[in-house]
XYZ file of C-alpha atoms in Angstrom:
538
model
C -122.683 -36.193 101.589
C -125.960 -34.215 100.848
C -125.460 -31.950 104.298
C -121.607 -31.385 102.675
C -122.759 -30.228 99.400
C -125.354 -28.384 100.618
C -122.942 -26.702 102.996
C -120.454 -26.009 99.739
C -122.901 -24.031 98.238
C -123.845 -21.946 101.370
C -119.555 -21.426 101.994
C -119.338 -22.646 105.302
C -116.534 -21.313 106.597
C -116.016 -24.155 110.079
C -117.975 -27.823 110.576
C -118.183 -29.303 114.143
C -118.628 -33.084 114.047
C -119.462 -34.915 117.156
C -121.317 -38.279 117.225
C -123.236 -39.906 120.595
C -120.551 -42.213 121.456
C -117.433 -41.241 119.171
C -115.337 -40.540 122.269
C -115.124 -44.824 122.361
C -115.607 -45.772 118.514
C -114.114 -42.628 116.604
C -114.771 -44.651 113.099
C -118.250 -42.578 112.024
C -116.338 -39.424 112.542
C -113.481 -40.022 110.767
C -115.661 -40.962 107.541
C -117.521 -38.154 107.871
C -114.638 -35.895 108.266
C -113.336 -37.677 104.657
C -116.557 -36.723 103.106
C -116.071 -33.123 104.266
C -112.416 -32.860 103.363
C -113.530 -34.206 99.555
C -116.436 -31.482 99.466
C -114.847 -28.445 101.593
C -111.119 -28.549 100.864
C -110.388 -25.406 102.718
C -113.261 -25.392 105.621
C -111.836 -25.635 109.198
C -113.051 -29.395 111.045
C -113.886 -29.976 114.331
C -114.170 -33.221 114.934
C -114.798 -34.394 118.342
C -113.055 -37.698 119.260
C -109.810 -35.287 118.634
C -111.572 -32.229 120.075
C -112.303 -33.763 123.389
C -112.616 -37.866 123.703
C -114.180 -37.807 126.614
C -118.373 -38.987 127.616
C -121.259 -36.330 128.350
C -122.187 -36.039 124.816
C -123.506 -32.350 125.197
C -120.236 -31.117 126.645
C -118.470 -32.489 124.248
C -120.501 -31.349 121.504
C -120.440 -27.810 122.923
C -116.619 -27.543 123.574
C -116.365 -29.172 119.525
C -118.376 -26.275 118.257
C -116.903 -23.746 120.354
C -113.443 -24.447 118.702
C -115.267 -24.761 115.196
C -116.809 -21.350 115.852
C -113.100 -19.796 116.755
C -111.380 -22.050 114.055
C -111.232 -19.570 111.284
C -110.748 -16.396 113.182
C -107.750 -17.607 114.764
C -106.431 -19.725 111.965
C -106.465 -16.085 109.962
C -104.878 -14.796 113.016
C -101.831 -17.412 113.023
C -101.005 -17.314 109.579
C -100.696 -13.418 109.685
C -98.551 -13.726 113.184
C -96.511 -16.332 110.705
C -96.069 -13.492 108.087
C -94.987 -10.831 110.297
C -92.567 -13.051 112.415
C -90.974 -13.886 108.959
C -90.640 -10.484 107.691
C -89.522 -9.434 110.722
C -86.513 -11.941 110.798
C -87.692 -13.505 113.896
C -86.232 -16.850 113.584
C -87.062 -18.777 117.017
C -90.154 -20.803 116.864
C -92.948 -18.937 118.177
C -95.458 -20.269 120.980
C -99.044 -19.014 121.718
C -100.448 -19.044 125.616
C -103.270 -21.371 126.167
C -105.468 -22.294 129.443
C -104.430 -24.938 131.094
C -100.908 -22.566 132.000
C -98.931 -24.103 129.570
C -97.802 -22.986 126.061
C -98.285 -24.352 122.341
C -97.029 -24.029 118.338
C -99.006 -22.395 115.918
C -100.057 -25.613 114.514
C -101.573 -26.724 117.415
C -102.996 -23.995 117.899
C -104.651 -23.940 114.544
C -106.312 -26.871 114.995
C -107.305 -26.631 118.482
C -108.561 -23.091 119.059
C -110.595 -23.966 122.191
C -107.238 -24.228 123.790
C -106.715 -20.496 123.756
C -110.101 -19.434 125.879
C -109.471 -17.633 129.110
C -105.613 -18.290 128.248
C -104.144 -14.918 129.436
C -105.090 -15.161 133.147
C -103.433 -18.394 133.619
C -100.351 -16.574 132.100
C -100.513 -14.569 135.369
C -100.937 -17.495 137.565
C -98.132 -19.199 136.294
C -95.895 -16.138 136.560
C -97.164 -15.659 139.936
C -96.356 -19.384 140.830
C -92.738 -18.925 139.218
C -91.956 -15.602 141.381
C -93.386 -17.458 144.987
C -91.276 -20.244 143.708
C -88.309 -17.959 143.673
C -89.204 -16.874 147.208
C -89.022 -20.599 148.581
C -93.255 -20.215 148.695
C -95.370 -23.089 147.324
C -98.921 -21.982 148.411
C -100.488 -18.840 147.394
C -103.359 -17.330 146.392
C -103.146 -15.496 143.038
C -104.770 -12.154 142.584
C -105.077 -9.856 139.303
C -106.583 -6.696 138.661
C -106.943 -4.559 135.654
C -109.389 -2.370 134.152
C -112.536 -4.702 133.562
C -112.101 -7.681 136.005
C -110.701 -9.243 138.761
C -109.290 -12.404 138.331
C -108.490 -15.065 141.953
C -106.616 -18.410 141.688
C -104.757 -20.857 144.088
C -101.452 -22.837 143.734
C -101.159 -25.505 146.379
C -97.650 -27.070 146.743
C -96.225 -25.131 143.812
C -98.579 -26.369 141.080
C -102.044 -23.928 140.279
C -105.434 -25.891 140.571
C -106.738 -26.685 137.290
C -110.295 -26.781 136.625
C -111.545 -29.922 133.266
C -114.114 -27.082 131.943
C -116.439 -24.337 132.779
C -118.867 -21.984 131.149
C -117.419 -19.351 128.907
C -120.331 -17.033 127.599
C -122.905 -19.672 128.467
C -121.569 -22.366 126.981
C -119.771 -25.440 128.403
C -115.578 -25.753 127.446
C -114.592 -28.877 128.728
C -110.714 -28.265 128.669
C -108.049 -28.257 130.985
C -107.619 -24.948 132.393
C -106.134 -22.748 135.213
C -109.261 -22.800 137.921
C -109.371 -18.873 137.634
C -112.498 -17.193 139.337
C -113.294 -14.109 137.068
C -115.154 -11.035 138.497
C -116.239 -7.806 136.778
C -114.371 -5.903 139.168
C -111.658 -3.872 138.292
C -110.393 0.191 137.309
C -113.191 0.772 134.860
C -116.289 -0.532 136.879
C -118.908 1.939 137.229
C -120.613 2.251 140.805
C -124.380 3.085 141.200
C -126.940 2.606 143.137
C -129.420 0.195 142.650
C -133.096 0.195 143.279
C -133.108 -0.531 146.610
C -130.750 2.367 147.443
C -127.690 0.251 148.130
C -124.085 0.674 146.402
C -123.427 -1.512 143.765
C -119.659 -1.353 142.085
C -119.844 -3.322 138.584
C -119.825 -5.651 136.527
C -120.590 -2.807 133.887
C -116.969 -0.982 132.785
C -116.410 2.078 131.543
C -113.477 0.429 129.297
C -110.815 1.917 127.931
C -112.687 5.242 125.838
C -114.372 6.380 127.440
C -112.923 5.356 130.365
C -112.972 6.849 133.678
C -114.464 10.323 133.861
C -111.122 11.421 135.332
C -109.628 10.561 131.567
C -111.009 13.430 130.093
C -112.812 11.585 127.168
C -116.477 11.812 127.340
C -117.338 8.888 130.519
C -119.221 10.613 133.609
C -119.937 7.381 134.915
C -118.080 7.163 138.599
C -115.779 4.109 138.518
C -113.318 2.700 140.908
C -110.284 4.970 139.334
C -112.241 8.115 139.879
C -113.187 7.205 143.669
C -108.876 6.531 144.282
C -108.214 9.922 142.244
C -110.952 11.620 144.920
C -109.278 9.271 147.893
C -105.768 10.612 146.423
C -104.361 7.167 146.325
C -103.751 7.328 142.816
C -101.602 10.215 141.910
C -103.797 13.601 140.694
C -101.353 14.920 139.019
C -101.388 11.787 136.305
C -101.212 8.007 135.954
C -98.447 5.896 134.090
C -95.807 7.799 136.237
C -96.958 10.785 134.775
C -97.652 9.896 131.025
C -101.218 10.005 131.037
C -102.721 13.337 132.422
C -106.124 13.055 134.255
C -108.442 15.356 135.310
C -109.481 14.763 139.086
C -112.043 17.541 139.280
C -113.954 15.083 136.820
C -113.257 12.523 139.398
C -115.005 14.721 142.251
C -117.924 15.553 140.347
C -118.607 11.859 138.971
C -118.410 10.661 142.553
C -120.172 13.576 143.491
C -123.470 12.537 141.313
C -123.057 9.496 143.683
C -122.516 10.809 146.803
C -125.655 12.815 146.429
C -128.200 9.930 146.113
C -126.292 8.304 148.700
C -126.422 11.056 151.172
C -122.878 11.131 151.672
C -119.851 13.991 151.441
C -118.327 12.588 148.487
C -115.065 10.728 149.857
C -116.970 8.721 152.110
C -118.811 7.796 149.079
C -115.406 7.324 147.464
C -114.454 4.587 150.712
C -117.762 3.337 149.746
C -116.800 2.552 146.379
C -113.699 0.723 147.373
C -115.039 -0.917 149.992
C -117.251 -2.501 148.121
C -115.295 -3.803 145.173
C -112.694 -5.330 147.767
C -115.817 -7.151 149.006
C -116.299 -8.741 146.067
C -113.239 -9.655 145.517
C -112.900 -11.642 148.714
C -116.022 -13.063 148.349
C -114.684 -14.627 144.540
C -111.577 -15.575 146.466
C -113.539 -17.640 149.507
C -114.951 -19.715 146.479
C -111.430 -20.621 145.276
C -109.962 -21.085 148.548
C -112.476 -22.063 151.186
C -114.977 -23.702 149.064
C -112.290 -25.952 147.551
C -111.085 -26.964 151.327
C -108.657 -24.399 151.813
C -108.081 -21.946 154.780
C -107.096 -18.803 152.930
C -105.135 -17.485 155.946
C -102.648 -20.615 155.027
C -101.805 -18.607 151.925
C -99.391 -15.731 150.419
C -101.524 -13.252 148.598
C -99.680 -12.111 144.933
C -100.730 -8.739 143.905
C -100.538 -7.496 139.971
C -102.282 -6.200 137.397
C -102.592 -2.439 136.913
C -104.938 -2.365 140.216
C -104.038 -5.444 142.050
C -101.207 -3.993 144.535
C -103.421 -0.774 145.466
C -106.138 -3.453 146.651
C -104.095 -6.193 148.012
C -103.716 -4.346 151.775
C -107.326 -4.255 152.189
C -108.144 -7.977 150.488
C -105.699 -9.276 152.646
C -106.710 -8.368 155.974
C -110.460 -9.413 155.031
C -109.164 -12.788 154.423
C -106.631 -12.903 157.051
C -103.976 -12.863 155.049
C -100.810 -12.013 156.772
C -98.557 -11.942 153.836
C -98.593 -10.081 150.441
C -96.069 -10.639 147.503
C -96.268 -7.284 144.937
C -93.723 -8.547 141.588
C -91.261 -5.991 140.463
C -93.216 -5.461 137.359
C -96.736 -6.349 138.403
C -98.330 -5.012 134.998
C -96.326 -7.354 133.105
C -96.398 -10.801 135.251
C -98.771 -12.083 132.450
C -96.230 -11.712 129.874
C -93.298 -13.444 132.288
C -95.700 -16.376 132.575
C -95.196 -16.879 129.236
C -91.571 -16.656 129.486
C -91.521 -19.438 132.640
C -94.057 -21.835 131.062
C -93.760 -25.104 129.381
C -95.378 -26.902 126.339
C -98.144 -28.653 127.848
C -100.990 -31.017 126.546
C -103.310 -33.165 127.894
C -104.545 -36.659 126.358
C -107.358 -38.382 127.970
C -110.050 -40.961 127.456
C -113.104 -42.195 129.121
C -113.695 -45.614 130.014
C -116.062 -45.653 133.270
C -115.019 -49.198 135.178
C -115.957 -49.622 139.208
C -112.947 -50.163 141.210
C -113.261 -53.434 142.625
C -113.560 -54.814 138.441
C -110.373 -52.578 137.458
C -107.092 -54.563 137.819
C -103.411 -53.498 137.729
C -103.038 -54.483 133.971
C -106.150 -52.525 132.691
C -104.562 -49.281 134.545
C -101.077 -50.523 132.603
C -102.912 -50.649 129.066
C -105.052 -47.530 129.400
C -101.996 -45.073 130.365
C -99.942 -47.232 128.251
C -101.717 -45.923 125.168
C -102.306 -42.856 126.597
C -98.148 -42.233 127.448
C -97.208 -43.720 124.069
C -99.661 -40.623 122.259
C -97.919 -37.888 124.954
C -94.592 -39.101 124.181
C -95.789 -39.291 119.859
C -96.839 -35.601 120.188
C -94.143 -34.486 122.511
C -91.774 -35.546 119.673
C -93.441 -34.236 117.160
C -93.014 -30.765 119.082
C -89.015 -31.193 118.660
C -89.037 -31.838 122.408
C -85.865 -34.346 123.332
C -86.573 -37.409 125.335
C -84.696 -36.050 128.306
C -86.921 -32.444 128.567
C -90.129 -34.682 128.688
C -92.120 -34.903 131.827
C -95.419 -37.292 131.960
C -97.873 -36.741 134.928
C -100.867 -39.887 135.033
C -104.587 -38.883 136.848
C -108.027 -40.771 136.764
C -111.300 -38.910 137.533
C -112.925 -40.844 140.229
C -116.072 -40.609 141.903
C -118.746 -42.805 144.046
C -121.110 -44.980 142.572
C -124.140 -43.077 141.707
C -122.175 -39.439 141.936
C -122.966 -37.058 138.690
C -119.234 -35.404 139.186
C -115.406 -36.372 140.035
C -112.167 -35.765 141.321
C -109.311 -35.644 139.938
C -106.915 -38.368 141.831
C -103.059 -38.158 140.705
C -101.813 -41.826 139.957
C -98.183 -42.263 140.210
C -95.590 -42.865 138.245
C -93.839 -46.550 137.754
C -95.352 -49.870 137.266
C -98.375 -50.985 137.963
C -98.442 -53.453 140.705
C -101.299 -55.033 143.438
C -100.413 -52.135 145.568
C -101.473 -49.601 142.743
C -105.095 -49.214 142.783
C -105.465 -49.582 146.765
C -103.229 -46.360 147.081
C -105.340 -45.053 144.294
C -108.354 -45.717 146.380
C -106.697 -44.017 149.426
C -105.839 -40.435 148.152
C -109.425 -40.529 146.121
C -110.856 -40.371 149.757
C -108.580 -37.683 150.890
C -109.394 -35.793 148.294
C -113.192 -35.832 148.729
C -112.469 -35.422 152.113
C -110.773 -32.004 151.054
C -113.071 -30.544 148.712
C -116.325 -32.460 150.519
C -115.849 -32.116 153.959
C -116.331 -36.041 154.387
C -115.427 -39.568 152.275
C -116.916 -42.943 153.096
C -114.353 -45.736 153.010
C -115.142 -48.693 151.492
C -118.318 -46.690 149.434
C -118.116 -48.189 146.295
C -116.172 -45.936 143.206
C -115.364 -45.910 140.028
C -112.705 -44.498 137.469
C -114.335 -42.345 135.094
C -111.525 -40.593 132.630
C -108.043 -41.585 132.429
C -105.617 -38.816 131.882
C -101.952 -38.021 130.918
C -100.391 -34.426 130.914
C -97.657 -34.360 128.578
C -94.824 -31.444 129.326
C -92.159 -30.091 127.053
C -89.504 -28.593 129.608
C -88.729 -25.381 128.161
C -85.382 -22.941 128.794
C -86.965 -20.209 131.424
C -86.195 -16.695 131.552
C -83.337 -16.271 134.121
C -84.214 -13.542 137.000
C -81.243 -12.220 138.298
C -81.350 -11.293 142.317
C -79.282 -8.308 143.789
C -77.529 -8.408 146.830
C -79.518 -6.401 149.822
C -78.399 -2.337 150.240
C -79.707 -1.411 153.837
C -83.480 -0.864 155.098
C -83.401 3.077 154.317
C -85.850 3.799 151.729
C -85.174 7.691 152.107
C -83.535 8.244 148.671
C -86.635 6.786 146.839
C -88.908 9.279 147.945
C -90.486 11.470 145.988
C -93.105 13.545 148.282
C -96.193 13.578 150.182
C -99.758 13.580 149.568
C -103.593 13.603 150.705
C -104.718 10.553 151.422
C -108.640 10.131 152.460
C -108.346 6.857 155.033
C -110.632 5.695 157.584
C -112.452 8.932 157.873
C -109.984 11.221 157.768
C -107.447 13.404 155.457
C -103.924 12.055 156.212
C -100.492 13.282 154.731
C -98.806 9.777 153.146
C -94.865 9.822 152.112
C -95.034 8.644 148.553
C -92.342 6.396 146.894
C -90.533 5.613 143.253
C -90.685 1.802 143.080
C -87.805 2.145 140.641
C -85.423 4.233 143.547
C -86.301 1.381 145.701
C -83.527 -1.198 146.798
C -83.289 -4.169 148.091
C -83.369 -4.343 151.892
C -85.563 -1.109 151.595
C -88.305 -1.251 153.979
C -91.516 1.157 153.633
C -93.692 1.931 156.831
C -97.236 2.080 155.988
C -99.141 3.953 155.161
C -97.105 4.675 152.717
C -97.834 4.999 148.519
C -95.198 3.571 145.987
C -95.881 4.385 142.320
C -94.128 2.955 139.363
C -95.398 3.222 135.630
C -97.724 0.313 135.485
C -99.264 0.318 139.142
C -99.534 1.660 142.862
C -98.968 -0.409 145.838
C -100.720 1.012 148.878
C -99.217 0.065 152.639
C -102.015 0.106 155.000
C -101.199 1.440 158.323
C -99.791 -1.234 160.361
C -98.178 -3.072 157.682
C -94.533 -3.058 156.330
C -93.223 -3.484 153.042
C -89.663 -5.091 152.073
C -87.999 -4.957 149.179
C -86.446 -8.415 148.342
C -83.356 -9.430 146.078
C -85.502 -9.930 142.598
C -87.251 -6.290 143.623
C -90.100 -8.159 145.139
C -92.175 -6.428 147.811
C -93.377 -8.257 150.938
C -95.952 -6.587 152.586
C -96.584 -8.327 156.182
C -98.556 -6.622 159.503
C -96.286 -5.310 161.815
């Protein structure tokens, strides 16, 4: 009571509460959270047992302050998105993005702002998923570049990995959320050279203003856009199908500065520059794919983001990739994500019990409680009984281990066969992501889990019968291309003359408003019926 009225008359804004074991006996925060309420009427409460019920005190306490810390920004944020969706007319009830993929109301997003961190890349994933889905594909690897970063994921029989928490600025968010690997690679980042004389492309961007020098607003700084404008694989004459104007003498001379302390003519140094960034990105990909058990060559590569197709060719063959997906609209795949996603939620609580003193009925009891709060919230969410979809998981791990696994537990009773086949696919699992599992090691559930989903109306994507393989009517000229050491003359496309059927010969350019797809030499584009391209070796 004295910290609350001391806190009164400073006007706290947000309180985090969190105490040592409140994940298992809640009743210490819920009478301080009274106290507050009586003293700070209007002050936004984290309280942890809500928050995150779940043991490792200093995660928890970190991922409760985090969403205290947000609280009040975003709680400002929802209530003037409220306004403007009522004075606009817009009567549907609106949904905000968050990270585990799914999507949630404004209330619940209110309350739990955490929710929201990192929450636009897993938009893309999902939309990414959603398209390969279309295409009959269940595994691929997930690939999105814009103007700061580069962002890698995986979906493995049709479902993308989540992650239970990571770092986000420093500080532990224990949340489910899409396992995106994030690198500061992307249109903006500015290549140097570093102090040892080698080339080094980012994590420091050039942004949006200034920008690129090649934008014409103030930045000299060489970036990844100028060394394509110098390369000619994006379009001198202006980006955004011709919207923007840019000024690719800029481009030469910013490269130019780099060339020179590289001791290069300055579209080598322009390769350089590329061929460095794509190493990066394959490198952030390995530790999605191959570090998690995974043979990336097993995978489909999808392309977007304002910079993902013009990459893709070369990511691809460094991974050994043999097939590329590039959406119609790969700028905007983000924003279908949202319109292909479900309301999702997670409910969880720790209760660490080795498997050999765990019994059926102590699995039924724990996801009992845990189903009967999904199916409480789903309802609460307007969702009908039929649209609901529970999924059951335990984090498991051996004896003595400081991390776990997620194990899926399936549906149905629970019967003497239950935790034996429970047992089983925890082995395979640590066999996947370990390299190795000891049968018969002693293990031990950790965190119980239910994922509550809200099936949602999708956007319908309409697919067009095929017109032929010509692609002649979509051109729209030819250009300079600098490519493996030499000056080449490319045949440049309009992705919105394309058909499908079309198929595009590399190396080959096709430009649309909100990207550029490049088709290496030796590969082959096709345009399928949703206005998909497939970009496989020949």
């Amino acid at each position: 009571r004295r910290a609350a009225t001391r806190f009164k008359g400073a006007g706290v804004e947000a309180v985090a509460v969190c105490y040592l074991h409140g994940y298992r006996y809640p009743d210490h925060e819920l009478a301080t959270e009274l106290i507050l309420k009586g003293e700070l009427p209007d002050a936004f409460l984290s309280v942890a047992h809500r928050v995150l019920p779940e043991f490792r005190e200093f995660e928890r306490l970190s991922t409760t302050v985090v969403n205290a810390y947000l609280g009040p920004v975003v709680s400002r944020y929802i209530q003037s998105l409220r306004r403007r969706l009522d004075e606009l007319g817009i009567s549907c009830p609106p949904y905000m993005t968050q990270s585990n993929g799914g999507v949630m109301t404004l209330d619940v997003a209110a309350g739990y702002t955490h929710r929201t961190v990192l929450s636009g890349p897993s938009a893309g994933v999902v939309g990414a998923t959603h398209l390969a889905a279309l295409a009959d594909l269940k595994d691929v690897l997930t690939f999105d570049m814009g103007g700061t970063s580069a962002d890698l994921s995986l979906v493995v029989g049709g479902r993308p990995a989540v992650a239970f928490g990571r770092e986000v600025a420093g500080y532990p968010v224990k949340a489910p959320m899409v396992d995106v690997k994030t690198i500061g690679a992307g249109g903006g980042s500015i290549a140097r050279v570093d102090s040892g004389g080698l080339l080094k492309v980012g994590p420091e961007s050039a942004g949006a203003f200034p920008g690129p020098a090649c934008y014409g607003l103030g930045g000299d700084e060489p970036t990844v856009t100028d060394a394509h404008v110098v390369l000619g694989t994006l379009n001198p004459g202006g980006l955004l199908g011709g919207q923007m104007p840019i000024d690719p003498g800029k481009a030469w001379k910013a490269v130019g500065k780099l060339a020179s302390r590289l001791g290069l003519d300055v579209p080598t140094a322009a390769a350089g520059v590329v061929a460095v960034v794509v190493a990066g990105m394959a490198r952030a990909a390995r530790v999605v794919s191959v570090q998690r058990g995974y043979d990336p060559r097993d995978f489909t590569l999808v392309a977007f983001g304002g910079a993902g197709p013009l990459h893709a060719g070369w990511l691809a063959r460094q991974l050994g990739v043999r097939r590329i997906l590039v959406p119609a609209r790969p700028g905007l795949l983000c924003a279908l994500g949202l319109l292909v996603t479900d309301i999702r939620a997670d409910f969880l609580q720790s209760h660490l019990v080795p498997v050999e003193e765990a019994d059926p009925g102590l699995l039924a009891r724990i996801f009992g409680r845990l189903e009967a709060e999904a199916n409480r919230w789903l309802a609460d969410q307007g969702v009908p009984v039929g649209r609901r979809l529970l999924r059951r998981a335990v984090d498991m791990r051996y004896l003595g281990q400081n991390y776990e696994l997620v194990v899926p537990v399936s549906q149905g009773a629970f019967g003497p066969e239950t935790i034996p086949a429970v047992l089983a696919a925890f082995y395979r699992i640590h066999e996947q992501a370990y390299g190795y599992a000891v049968a018969g090691e002693p293990a031990e559930f950790v965190t119980f889990r239910v994922e509550a989903v809200g099936l949602l109306e999708k956007l319908p994507l309409l697919e067009a019968p095929a017109s032929g393989p010509d692609p002649e009517p979509a051109v729209v000229g030819r250009r300079r291309v600098y490519l493996d050491g030499e000056w080449l003359q490319l045949t440049v496309y309009d992705r919105e003359r394309l058909r499908p059927g079309n198929v595009v010969s590399g190396p080959a350019l096709v430009e649309q408003m909100d990207t550029t797809t490049f088709i290496l030499p030796g590969q082959v584009g096709r345009v399928d019926g949703f206005g998909n391209i497939f970009i496989t070796e020949a």
